[in-house]
PDB file of C-alpha atoms in Angstrom:
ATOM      1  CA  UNK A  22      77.939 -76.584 -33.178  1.00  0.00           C
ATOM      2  CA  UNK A  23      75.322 -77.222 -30.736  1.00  0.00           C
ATOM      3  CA  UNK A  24      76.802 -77.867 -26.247  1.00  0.00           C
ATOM      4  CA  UNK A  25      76.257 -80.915 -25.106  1.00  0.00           C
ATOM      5  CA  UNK A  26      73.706 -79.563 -22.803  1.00  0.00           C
ATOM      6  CA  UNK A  27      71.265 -78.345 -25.213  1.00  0.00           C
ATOM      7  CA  UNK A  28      71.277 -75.019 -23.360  1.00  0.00           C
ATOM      8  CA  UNK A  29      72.702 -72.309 -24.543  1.00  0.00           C
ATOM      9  CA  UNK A  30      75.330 -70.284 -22.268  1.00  0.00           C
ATOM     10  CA  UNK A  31      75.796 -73.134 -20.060  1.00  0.00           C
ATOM     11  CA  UNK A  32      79.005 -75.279 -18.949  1.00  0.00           C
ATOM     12  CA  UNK A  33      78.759 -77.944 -20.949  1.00  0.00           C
ATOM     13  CA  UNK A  34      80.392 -80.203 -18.086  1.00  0.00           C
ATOM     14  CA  UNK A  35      78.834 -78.354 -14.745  1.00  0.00           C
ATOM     15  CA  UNK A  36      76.594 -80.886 -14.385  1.00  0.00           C
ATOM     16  CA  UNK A  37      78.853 -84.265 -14.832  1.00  0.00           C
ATOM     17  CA  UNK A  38      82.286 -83.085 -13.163  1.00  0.00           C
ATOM     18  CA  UNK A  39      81.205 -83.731  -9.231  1.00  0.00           C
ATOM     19  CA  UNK A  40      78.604 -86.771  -9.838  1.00  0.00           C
ATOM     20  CA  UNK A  41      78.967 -90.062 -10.067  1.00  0.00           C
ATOM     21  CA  UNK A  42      77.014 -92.309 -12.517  1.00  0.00           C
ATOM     22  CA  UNK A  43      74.083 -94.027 -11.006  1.00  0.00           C
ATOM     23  CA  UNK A  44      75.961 -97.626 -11.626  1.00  0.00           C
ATOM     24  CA  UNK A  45      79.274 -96.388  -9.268  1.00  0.00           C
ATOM     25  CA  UNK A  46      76.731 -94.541  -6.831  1.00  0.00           C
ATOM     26  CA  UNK A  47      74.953 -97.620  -6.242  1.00  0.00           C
ATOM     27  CA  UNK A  48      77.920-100.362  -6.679  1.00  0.00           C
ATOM     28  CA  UNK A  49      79.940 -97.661  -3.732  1.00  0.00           C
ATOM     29  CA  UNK A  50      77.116 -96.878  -1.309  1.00  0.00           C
ATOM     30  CA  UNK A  51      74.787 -99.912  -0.849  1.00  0.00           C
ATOM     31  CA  UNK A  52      75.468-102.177   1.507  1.00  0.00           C
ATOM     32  CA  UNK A  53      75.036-105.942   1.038  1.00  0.00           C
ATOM     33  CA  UNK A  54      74.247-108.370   3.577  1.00  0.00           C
ATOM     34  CA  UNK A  55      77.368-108.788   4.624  1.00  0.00           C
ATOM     35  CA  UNK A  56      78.422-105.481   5.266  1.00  0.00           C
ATOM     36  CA  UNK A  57      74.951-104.974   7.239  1.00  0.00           C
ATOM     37  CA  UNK A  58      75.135-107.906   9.347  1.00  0.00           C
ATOM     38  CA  UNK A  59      78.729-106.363  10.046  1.00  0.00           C
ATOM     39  CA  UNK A  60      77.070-102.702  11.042  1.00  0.00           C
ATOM     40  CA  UNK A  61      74.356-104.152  13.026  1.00  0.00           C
ATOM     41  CA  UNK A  62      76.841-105.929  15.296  1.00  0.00           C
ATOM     42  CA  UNK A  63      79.205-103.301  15.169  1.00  0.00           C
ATOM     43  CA  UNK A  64      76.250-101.116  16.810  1.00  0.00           C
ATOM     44  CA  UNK A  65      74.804-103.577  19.140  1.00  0.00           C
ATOM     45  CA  UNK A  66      78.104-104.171  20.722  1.00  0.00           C
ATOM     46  CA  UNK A  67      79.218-100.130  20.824  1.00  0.00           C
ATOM     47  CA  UNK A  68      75.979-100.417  22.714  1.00  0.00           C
ATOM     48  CA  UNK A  69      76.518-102.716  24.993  1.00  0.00           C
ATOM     49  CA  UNK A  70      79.930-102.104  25.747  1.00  0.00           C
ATOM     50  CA  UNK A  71      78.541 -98.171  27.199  1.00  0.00           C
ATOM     51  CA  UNK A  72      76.145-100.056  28.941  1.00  0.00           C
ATOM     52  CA  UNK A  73      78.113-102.778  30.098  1.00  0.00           C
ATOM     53  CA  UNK A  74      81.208 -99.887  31.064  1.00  0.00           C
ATOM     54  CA  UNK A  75      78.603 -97.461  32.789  1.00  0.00           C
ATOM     55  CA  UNK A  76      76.969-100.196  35.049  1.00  0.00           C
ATOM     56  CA  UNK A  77      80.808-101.347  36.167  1.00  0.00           C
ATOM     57  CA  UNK A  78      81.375 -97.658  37.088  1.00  0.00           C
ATOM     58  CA  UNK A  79      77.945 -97.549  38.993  1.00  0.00           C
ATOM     59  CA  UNK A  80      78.987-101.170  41.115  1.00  0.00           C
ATOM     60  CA  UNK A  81      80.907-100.848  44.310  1.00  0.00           C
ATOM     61  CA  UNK A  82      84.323-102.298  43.926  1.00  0.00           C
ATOM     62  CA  UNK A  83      84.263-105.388  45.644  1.00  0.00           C
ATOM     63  CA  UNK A  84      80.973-106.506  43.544  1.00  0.00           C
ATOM     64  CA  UNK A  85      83.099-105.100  40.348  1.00  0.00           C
ATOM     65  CA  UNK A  86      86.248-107.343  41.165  1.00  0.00           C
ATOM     66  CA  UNK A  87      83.865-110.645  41.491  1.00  0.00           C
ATOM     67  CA  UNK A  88      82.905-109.878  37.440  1.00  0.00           C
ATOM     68  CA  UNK A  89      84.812-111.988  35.116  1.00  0.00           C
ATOM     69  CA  UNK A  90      87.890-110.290  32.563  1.00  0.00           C
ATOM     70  CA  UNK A  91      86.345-110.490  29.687  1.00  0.00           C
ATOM     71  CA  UNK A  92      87.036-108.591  26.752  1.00  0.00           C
ATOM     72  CA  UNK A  93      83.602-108.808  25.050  1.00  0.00           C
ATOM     73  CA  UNK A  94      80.782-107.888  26.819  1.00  0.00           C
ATOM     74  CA  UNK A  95      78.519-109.905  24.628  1.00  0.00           C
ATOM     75  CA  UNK A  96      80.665-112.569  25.345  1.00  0.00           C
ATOM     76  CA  UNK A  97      79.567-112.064  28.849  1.00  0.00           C
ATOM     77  CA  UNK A  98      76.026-111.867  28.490  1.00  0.00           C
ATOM     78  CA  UNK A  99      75.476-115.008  26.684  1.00  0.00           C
ATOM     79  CA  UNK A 100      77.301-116.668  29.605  1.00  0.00           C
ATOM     80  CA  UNK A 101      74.905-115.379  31.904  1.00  0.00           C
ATOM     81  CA  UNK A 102      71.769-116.301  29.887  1.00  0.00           C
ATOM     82  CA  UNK A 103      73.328-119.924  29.344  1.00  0.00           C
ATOM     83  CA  UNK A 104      73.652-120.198  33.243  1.00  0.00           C
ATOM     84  CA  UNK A 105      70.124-118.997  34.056  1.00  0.00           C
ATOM     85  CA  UNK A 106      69.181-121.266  31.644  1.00  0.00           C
ATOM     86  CA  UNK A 107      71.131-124.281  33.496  1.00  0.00           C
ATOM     87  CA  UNK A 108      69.318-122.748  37.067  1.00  0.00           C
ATOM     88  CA  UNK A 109      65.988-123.109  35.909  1.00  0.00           C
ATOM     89  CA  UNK A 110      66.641-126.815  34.152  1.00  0.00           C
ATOM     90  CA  UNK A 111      68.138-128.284  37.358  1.00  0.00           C
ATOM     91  CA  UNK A 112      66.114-126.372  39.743  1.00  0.00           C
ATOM     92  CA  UNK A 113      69.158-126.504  42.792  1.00  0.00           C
ATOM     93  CA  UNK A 114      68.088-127.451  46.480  1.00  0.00           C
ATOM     94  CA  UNK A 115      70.546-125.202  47.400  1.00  0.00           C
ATOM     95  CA  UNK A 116      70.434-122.609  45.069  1.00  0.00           C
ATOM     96  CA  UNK A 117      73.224-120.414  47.378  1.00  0.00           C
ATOM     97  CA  UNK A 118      75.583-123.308  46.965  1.00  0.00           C
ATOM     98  CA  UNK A 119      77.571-122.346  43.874  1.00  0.00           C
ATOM     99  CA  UNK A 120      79.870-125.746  44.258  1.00  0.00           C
ATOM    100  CA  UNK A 121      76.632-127.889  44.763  1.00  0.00           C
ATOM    101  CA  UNK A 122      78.223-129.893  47.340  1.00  0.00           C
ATOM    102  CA  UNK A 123      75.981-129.340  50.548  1.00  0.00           C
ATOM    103  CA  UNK A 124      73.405-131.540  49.973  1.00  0.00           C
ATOM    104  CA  UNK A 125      73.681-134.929  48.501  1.00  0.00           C
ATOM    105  CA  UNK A 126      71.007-134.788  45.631  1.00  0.00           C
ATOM    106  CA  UNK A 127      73.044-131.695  44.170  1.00  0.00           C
ATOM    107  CA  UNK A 128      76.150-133.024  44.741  1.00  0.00           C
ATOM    108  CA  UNK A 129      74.894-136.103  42.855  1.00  0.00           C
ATOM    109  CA  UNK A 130      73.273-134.125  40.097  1.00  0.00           C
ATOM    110  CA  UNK A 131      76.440-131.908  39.889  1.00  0.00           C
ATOM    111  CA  UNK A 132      78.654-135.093  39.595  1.00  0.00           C
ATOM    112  CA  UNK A 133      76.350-136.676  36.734  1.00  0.00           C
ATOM    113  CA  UNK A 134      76.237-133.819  34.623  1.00  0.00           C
ATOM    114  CA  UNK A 135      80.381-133.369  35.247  1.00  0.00           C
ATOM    115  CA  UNK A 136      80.467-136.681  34.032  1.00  0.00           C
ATOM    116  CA  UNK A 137      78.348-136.601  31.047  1.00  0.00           C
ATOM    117  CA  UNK A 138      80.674-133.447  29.680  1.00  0.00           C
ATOM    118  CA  UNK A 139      83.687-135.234  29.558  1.00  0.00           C
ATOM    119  CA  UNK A 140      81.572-138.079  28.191  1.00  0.00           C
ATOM    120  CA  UNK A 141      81.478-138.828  23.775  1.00  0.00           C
ATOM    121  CA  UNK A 142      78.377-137.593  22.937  1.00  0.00           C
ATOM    122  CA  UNK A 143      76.440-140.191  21.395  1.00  0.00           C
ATOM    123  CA  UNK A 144      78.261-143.159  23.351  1.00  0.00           C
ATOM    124  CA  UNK A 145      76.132-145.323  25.125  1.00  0.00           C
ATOM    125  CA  UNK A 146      77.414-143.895  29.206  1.00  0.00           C
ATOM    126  CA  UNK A 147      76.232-140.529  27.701  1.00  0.00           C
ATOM    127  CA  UNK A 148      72.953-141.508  27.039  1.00  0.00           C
ATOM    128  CA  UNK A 149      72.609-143.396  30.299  1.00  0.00           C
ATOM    129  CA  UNK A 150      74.060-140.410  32.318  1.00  0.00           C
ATOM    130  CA  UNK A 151      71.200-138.539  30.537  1.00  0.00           C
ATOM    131  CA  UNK A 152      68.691-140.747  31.195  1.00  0.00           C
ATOM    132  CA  UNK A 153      69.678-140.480  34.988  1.00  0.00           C
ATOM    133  CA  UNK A 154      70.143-136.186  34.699  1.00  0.00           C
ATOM    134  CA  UNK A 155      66.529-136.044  33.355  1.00  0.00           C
ATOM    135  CA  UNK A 156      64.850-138.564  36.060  1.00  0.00           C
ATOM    136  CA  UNK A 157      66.387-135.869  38.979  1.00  0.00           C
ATOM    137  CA  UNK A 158      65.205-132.854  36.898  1.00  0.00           C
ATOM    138  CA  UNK A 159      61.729-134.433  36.484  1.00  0.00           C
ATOM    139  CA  UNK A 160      61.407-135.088  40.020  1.00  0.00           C
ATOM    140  CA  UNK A 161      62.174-131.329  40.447  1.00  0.00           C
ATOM    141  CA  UNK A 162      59.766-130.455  38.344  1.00  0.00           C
ATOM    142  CA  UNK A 163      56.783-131.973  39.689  1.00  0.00           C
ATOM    143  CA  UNK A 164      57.345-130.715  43.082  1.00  0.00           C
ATOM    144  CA  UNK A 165      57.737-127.162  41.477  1.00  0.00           C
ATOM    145  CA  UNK A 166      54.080-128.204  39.036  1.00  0.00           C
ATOM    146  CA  UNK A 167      52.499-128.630  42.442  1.00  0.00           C
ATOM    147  CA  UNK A 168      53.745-125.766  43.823  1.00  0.00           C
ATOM    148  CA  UNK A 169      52.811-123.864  40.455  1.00  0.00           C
ATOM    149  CA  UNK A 170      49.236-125.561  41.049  1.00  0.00           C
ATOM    150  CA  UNK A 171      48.257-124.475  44.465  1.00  0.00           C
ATOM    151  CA  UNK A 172      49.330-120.773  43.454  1.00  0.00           C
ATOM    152  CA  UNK A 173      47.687-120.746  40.279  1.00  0.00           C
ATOM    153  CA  UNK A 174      44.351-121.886  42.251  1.00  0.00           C
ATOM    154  CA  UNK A 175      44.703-118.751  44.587  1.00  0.00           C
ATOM    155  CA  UNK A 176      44.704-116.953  41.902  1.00  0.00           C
ATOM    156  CA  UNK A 177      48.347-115.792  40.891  1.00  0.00           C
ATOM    157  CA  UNK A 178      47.852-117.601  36.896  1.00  0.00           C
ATOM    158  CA  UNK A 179      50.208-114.879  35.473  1.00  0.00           C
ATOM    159  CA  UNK A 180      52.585-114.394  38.724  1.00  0.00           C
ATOM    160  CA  UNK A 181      53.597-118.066  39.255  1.00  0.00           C
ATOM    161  CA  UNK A 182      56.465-118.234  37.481  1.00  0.00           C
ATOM    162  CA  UNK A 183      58.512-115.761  39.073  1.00  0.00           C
ATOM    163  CA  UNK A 184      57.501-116.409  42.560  1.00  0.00           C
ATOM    164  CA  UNK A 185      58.524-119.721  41.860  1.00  0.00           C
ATOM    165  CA  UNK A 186      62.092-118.598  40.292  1.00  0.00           C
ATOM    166  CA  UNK A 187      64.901-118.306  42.308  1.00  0.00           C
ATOM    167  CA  UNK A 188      68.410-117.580  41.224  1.00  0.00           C
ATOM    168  CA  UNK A 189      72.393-118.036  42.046  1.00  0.00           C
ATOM    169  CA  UNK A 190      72.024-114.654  44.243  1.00  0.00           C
ATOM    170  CA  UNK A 191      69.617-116.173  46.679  1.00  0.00           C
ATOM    171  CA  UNK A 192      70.865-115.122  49.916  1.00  0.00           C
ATOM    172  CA  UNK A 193      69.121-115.889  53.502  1.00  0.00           C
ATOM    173  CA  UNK A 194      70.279-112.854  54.612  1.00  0.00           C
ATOM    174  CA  UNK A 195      68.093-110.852  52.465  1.00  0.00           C
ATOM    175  CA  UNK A 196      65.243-112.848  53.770  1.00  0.00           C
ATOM    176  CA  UNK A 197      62.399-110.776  55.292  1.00  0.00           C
ATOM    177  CA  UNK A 198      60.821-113.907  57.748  1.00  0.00           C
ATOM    178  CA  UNK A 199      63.440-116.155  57.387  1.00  0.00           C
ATOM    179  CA  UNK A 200      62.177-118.067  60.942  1.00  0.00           C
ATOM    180  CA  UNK A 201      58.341-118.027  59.962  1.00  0.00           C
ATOM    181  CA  UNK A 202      59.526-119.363  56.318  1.00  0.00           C
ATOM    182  CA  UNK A 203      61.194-122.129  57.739  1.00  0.00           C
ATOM    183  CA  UNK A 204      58.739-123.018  60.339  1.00  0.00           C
ATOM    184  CA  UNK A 205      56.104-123.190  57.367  1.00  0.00           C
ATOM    185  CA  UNK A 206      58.451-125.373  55.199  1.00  0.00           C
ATOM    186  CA  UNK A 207      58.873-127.759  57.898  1.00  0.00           C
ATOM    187  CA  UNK A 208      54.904-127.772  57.812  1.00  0.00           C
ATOM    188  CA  UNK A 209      54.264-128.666  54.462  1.00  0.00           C
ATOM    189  CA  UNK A 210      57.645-130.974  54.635  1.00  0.00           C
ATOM    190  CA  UNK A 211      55.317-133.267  57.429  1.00  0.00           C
ATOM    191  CA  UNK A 212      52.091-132.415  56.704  1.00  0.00           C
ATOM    192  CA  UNK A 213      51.657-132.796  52.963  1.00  0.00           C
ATOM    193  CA  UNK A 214      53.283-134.811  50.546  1.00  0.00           C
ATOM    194  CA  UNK A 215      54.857-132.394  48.334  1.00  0.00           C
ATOM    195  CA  UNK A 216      58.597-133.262  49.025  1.00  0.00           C
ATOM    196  CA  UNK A 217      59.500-136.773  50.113  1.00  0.00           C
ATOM    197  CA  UNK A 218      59.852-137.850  53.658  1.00  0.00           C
ATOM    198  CA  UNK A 219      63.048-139.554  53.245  1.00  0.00           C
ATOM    199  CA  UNK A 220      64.931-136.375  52.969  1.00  0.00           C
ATOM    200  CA  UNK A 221      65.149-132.953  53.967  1.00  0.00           C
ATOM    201  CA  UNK A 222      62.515-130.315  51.768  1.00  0.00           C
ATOM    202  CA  UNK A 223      64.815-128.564  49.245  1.00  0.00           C
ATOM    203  CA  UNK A 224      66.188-124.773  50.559  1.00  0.00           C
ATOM    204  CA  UNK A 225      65.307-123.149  47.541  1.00  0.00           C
ATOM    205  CA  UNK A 226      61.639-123.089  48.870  1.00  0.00           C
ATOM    206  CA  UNK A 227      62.517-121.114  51.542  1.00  0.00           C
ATOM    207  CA  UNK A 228      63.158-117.813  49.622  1.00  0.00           C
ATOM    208  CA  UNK A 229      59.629-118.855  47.747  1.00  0.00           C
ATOM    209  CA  UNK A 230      57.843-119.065  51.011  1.00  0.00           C
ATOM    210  CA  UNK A 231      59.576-115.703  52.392  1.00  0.00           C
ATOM    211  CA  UNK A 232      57.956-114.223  49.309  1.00  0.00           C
ATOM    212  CA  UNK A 233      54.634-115.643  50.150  1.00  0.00           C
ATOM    213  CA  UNK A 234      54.866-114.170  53.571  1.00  0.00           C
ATOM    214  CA  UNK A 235      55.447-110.655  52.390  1.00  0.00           C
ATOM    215  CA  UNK A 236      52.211-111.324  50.081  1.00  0.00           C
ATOM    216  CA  UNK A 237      50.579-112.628  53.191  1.00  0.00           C
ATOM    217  CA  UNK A 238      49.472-115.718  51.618  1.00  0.00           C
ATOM    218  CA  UNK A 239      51.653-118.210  53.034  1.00  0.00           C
ATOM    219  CA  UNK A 240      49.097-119.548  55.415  1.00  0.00           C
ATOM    220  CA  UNK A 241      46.549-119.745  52.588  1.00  0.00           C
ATOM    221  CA  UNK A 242      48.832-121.974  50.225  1.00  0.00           C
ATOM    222  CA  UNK A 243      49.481-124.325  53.353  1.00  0.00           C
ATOM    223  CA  UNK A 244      46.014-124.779  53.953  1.00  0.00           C
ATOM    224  CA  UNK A 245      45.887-125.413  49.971  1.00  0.00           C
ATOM    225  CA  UNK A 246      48.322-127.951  50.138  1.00  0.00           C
ATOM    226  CA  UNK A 247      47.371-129.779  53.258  1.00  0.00           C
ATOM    227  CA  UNK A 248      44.007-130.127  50.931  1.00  0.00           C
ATOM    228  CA  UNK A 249      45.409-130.945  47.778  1.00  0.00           C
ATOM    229  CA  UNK A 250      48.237-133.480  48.695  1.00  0.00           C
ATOM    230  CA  UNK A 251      47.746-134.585  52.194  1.00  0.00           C
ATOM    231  CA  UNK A 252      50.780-136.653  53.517  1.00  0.00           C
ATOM    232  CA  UNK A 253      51.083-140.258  52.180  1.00  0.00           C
ATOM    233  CA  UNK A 254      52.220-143.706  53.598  1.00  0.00           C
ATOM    234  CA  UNK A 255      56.033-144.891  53.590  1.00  0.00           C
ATOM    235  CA  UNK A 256      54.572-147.800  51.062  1.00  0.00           C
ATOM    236  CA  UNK A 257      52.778-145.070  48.892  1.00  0.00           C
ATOM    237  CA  UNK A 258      56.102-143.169  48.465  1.00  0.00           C
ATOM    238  CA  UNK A 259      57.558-145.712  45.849  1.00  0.00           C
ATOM    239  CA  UNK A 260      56.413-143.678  42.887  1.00  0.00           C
ATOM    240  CA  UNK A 261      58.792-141.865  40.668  1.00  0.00           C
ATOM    241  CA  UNK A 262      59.075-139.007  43.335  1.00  0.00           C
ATOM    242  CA  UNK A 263      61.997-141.775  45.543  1.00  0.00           C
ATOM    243  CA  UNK A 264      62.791-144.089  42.554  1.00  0.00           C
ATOM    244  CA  UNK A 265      65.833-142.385  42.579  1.00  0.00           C
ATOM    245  CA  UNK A 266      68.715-144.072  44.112  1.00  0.00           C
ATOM    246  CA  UNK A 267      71.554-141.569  44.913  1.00  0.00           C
ATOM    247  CA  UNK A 268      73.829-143.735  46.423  1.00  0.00           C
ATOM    248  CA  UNK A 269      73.498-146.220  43.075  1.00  0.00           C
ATOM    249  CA  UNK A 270      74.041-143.249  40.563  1.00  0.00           C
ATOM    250  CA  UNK A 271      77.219-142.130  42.472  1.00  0.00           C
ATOM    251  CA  UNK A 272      78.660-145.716  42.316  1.00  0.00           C
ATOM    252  CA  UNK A 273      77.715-145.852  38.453  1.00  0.00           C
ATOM    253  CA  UNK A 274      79.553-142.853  37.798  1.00  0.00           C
ATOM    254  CA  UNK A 275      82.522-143.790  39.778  1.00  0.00           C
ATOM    255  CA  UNK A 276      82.321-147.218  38.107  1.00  0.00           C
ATOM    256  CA  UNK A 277      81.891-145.398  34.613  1.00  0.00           C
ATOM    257  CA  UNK A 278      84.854-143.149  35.115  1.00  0.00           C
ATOM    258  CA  UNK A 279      87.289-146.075  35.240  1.00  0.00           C
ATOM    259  CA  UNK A 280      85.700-147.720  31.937  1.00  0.00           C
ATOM    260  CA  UNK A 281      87.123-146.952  28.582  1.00  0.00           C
ATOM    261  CA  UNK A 282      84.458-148.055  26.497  1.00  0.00           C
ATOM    262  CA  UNK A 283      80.787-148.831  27.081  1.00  0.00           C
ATOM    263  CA  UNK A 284      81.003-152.941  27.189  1.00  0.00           C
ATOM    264  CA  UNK A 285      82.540-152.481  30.456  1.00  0.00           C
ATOM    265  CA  UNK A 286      79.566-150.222  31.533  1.00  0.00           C
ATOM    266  CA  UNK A 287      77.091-152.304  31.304  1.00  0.00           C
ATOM    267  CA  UNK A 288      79.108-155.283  32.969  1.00  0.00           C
ATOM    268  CA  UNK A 289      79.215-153.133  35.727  1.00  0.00           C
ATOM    269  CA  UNK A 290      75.405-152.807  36.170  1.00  0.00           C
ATOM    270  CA  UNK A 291      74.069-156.256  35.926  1.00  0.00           C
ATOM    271  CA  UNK A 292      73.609-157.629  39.231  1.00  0.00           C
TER     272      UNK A 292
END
């Protein structure tokens, strides 16, 4: 009778008894999506969580106490990406001032977009608050374009961004010529028109111009801006850089919070 393995003197089941079939081996040991979607973020976050414990051991305690008990550290992250993302779309005065409350067009701002969150999305006082958020971020904006401008023409194309980024952390204390970057920002505040004359220039151009100092180019870009956008005329100032009434938005919102439904909103603003 002839083994099973064709070769004579041989086991006929040495080479079956510790092997699986190729079917099993490849139903038990390859992963489907699921189960590498699951490893991935099992990895990332065994990753992050050494990080994430070894810089809390590196801090000094009083910064460690200030970070927030949280449980996942990518929980944590994303937080801090979302609010660098809300920085840079409402471009603070007073970027110091976590409560917004110092000055009144980031209290206002801060008040609109509290309102709009506990606004229905969709509702017709949402999209007005909106409409109102957007106009003060667009006015931001185009004093930080000109500001982008005048550096990009003395050359810094690929560096304007982040000397024109400044976070939460901002602190005056850290400043290197705190004095000679406020004396400048007064300058430009009266001598060009790239803030409005109605109100004070926004802090968060301080740090910018402290930065500008250390590069010793601040007295360049002032000369750049006195030449670029020279200081207009109260009448000329009616453009969309003061079209925005602060003391009217506040008494909208106000108005708005005691309104249940959006009739009653727009009773409120017709003269």
């Amino acid at each position: 009778m002839l083994e099973e393995t064709g070769v004579p003197g041989e086991n006929p089941r040495r080479h079956g008894e510790h092997t699986q079939t190729p079917h099993r081996w490849g139903r038990d040991l390859n992963p489907g999506p699921q189960n590498c979607e699951s490893c991935i973020y099992l990895f990332l976050n065994s990753i992050l969580s050494d990080c994430f414990f070894s810089l809390l051991c590196s801090m000094p305690s009083q910064f460690r106490l200030a970070l927030p008990r949280t449980p996942d550290p990518l929980e944590y992250f994303n937080r801090e990406v979302q609010k660098r993302r809300d920085e840079e779309a409402n471009l603070w005065s007073e970027p110091g001032d976590p409560s917004h409350t110092e000055r009144d067009d980031d209290r206002t701002l801060h008040v609109l977009l509290q309102a709009r969150n506990k606004t229905r999305m969709g509702s017709t006082g949402y999209r007005r608050l909106s409409v109102d958020i957007e106009a003060m971020r667009d006015t931001r904006r185009e004093v930080r374009d000109k500001w982008k401008t005048i550096l990009e023409n003395l050359g810094f194309m690929a560096e304007a961004d982040s000397l024109l980024t400044v976070s939460a952390g901002a602190s005056l204390d850290r400043m290197r010529n705190a004095a000679a970057a406020r004396s400048l920002l007064q300058t430009l505040h009266s001598e060009t028109s790239l803030f409005s004359s109605r109100e004070p220039p926004p802090e968060r151009y301080l740090f910018i111009l402290d930065r500008l100092l250390y590069l010793d180019i601040a007295e360049d870009f002032v000369s750049k801006a006195k030449r670029f956008y020279p200081p207009r005329d109260d009448s000329d100032e009616d453009g969309p850089l003061c079209a925005i009434n602060l003391p009217l938005l506040l008494a909208r919102v106000d108005a708005m919070k005691g309104c249940p439904d959006d009739d009653s909103v727009e009773s409120v603003e017709k003269p």
